[in-house]
XYZ file of C-alpha atoms in Angstrom:
179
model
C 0.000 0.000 0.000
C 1.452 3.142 -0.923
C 0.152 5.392 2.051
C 1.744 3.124 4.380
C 4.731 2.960 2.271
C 4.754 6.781 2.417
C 3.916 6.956 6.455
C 6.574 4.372 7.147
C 9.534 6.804 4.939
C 8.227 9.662 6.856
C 8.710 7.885 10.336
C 11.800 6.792 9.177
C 12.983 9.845 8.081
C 12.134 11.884 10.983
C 13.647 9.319 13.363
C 17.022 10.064 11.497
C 16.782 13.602 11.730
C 16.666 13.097 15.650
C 19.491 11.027 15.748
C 21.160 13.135 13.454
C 20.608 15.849 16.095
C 21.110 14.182 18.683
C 24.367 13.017 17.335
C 25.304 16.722 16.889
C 24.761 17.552 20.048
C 26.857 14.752 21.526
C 29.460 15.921 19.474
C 29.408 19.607 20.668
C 29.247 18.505 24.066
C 32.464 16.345 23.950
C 34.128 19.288 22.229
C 33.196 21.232 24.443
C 34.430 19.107 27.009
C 37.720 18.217 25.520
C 38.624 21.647 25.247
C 38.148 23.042 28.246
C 39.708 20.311 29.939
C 42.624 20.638 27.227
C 42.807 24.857 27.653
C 42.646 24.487 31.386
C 45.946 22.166 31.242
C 47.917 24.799 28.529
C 46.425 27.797 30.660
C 48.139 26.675 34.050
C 50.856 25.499 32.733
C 54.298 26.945 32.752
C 54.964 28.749 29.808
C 58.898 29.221 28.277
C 60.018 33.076 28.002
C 61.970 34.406 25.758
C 62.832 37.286 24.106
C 62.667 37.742 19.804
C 65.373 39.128 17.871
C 63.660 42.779 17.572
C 63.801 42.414 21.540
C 60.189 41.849 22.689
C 59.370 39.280 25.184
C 56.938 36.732 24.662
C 56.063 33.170 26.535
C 54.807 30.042 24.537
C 51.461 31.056 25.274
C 50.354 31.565 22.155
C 51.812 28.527 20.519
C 50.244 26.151 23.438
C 46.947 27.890 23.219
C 46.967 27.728 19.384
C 48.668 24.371 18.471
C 46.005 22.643 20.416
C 42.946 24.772 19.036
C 44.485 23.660 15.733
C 44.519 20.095 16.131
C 41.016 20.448 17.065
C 40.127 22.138 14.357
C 41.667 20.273 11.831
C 40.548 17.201 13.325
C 37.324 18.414 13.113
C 37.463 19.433 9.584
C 38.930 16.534 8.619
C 36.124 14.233 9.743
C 32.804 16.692 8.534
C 31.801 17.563 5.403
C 33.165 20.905 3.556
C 29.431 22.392 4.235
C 27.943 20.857 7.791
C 26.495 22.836 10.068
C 27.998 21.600 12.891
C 31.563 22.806 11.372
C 30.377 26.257 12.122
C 29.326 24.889 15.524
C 32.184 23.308 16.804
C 34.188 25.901 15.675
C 31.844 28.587 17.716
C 31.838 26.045 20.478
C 35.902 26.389 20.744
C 36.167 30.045 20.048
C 33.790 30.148 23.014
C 35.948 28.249 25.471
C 38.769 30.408 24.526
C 36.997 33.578 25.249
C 35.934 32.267 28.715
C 39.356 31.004 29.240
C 41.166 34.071 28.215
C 38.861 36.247 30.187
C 39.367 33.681 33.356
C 43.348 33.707 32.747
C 44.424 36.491 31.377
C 45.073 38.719 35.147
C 47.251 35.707 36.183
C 49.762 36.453 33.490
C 50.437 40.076 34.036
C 51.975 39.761 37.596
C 55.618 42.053 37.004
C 56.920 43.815 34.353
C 57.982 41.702 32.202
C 55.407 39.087 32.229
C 52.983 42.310 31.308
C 55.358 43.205 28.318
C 55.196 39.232 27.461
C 51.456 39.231 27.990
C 50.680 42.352 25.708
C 52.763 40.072 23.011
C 51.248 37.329 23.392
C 47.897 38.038 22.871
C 48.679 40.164 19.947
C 50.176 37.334 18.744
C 47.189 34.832 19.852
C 44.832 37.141 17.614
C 46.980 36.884 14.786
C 46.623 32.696 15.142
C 43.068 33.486 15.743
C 43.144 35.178 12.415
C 44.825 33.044 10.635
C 42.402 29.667 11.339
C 39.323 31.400 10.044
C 40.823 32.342 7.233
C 42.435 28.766 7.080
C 38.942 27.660 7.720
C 37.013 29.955 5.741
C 39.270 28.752 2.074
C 38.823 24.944 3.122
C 35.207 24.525 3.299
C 32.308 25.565 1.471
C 30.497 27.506 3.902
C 26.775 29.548 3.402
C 26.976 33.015 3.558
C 25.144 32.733 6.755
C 27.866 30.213 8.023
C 30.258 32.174 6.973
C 28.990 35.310 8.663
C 28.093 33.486 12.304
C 32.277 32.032 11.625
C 33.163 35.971 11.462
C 30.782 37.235 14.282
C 32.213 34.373 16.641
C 36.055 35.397 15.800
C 35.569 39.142 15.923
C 34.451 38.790 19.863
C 37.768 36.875 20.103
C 39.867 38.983 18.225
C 38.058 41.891 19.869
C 38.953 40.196 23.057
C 42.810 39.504 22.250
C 43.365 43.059 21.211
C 42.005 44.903 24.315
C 43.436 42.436 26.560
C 47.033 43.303 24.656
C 46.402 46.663 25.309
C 45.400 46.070 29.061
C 48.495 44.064 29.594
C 50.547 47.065 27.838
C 49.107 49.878 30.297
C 49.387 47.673 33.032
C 53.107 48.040 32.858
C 53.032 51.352 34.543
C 51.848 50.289 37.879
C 55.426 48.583 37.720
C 57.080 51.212 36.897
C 56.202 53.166 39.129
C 56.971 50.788 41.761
């Protein structure tokens, strides 16, 4: 009987679509997990100073913070399709728990001089990583123009976040100055 057929496709259908979200979800949650439990770890850590050529001083902040966000990414990428949703998602999802993480952090690395001068580089430098993965990001998948715009709204509060926190760190110097 067709009608039946055509109930039984619809049931069928609709059951996927909730285990498709559901499946989503999962996902996001584990990401969500994993990476706070992974930026908690690079955020306390120890983190090796030095000082560049041009004479700025810098920790390995940026490359702890940004090699793991990477690997996530790329992992990721590498297992959704060019134009899923839940790319987007995940991707908001981590940019998220860096914003919370860098707003939690970010007082605990401006404690002398120096680490203030390192801190101001850092996150100048974290923005530019920032940068640099949605643009990565937005040249390796095929995003909507709505994806693409939610991928841009969720890095500018990041990037927003970076560059005031730089300049925080930068005027935060002359307390220890002063001193």
């Amino acid at each position: 009987d067709i009608e039946v057929a055509k109930d039984s496709l619809a049931w069928v259908q609709n059951t996927l679509w909730e285990v498709h979200d559901l499946s989503k979800d999962e996902f996001l949650f584990r990401t969500k997990e994993q990476t706070e439990e992974w930026l908690s770890n690079v955020y306390e850590a120890e983190h090796t100073k030095t000082q560049t050529a041009e004479g700025r001083l810098v920790t390995s902040l940026c490359e702890d913070v940004y090699a793991l966000a990477g690997v996530q990414l790329r992992t990721i990428r590498d297992r959704l399709t060019r134009r899923s949703e839940a790319l987007v998602q995940a991707v908001g999802v981590i940019f998220k728990n860096l914003y919370e993480m860098q707003i939690e952090a970010r007082e605990s690395f401006c404690t002398d001089f120096e680490t203030c001068c390192a801190a101001s580089n850092d996150f100048i430098r974290m923005s530019e990583k920032c940068d640099e993965i949605v643009e990565e990001i937005q040249e390796e998948s095929e995003l909507s123009k709505e994806a693409a715009d939610t991928l841009e709204e969720q890095s500018a509060a990041i990037l927003g976040l970076y560059s005031s926190d730089a300049v925080y760190a930068a005027q935060k110097t002359h307390v220890y100055c002063f001193e």
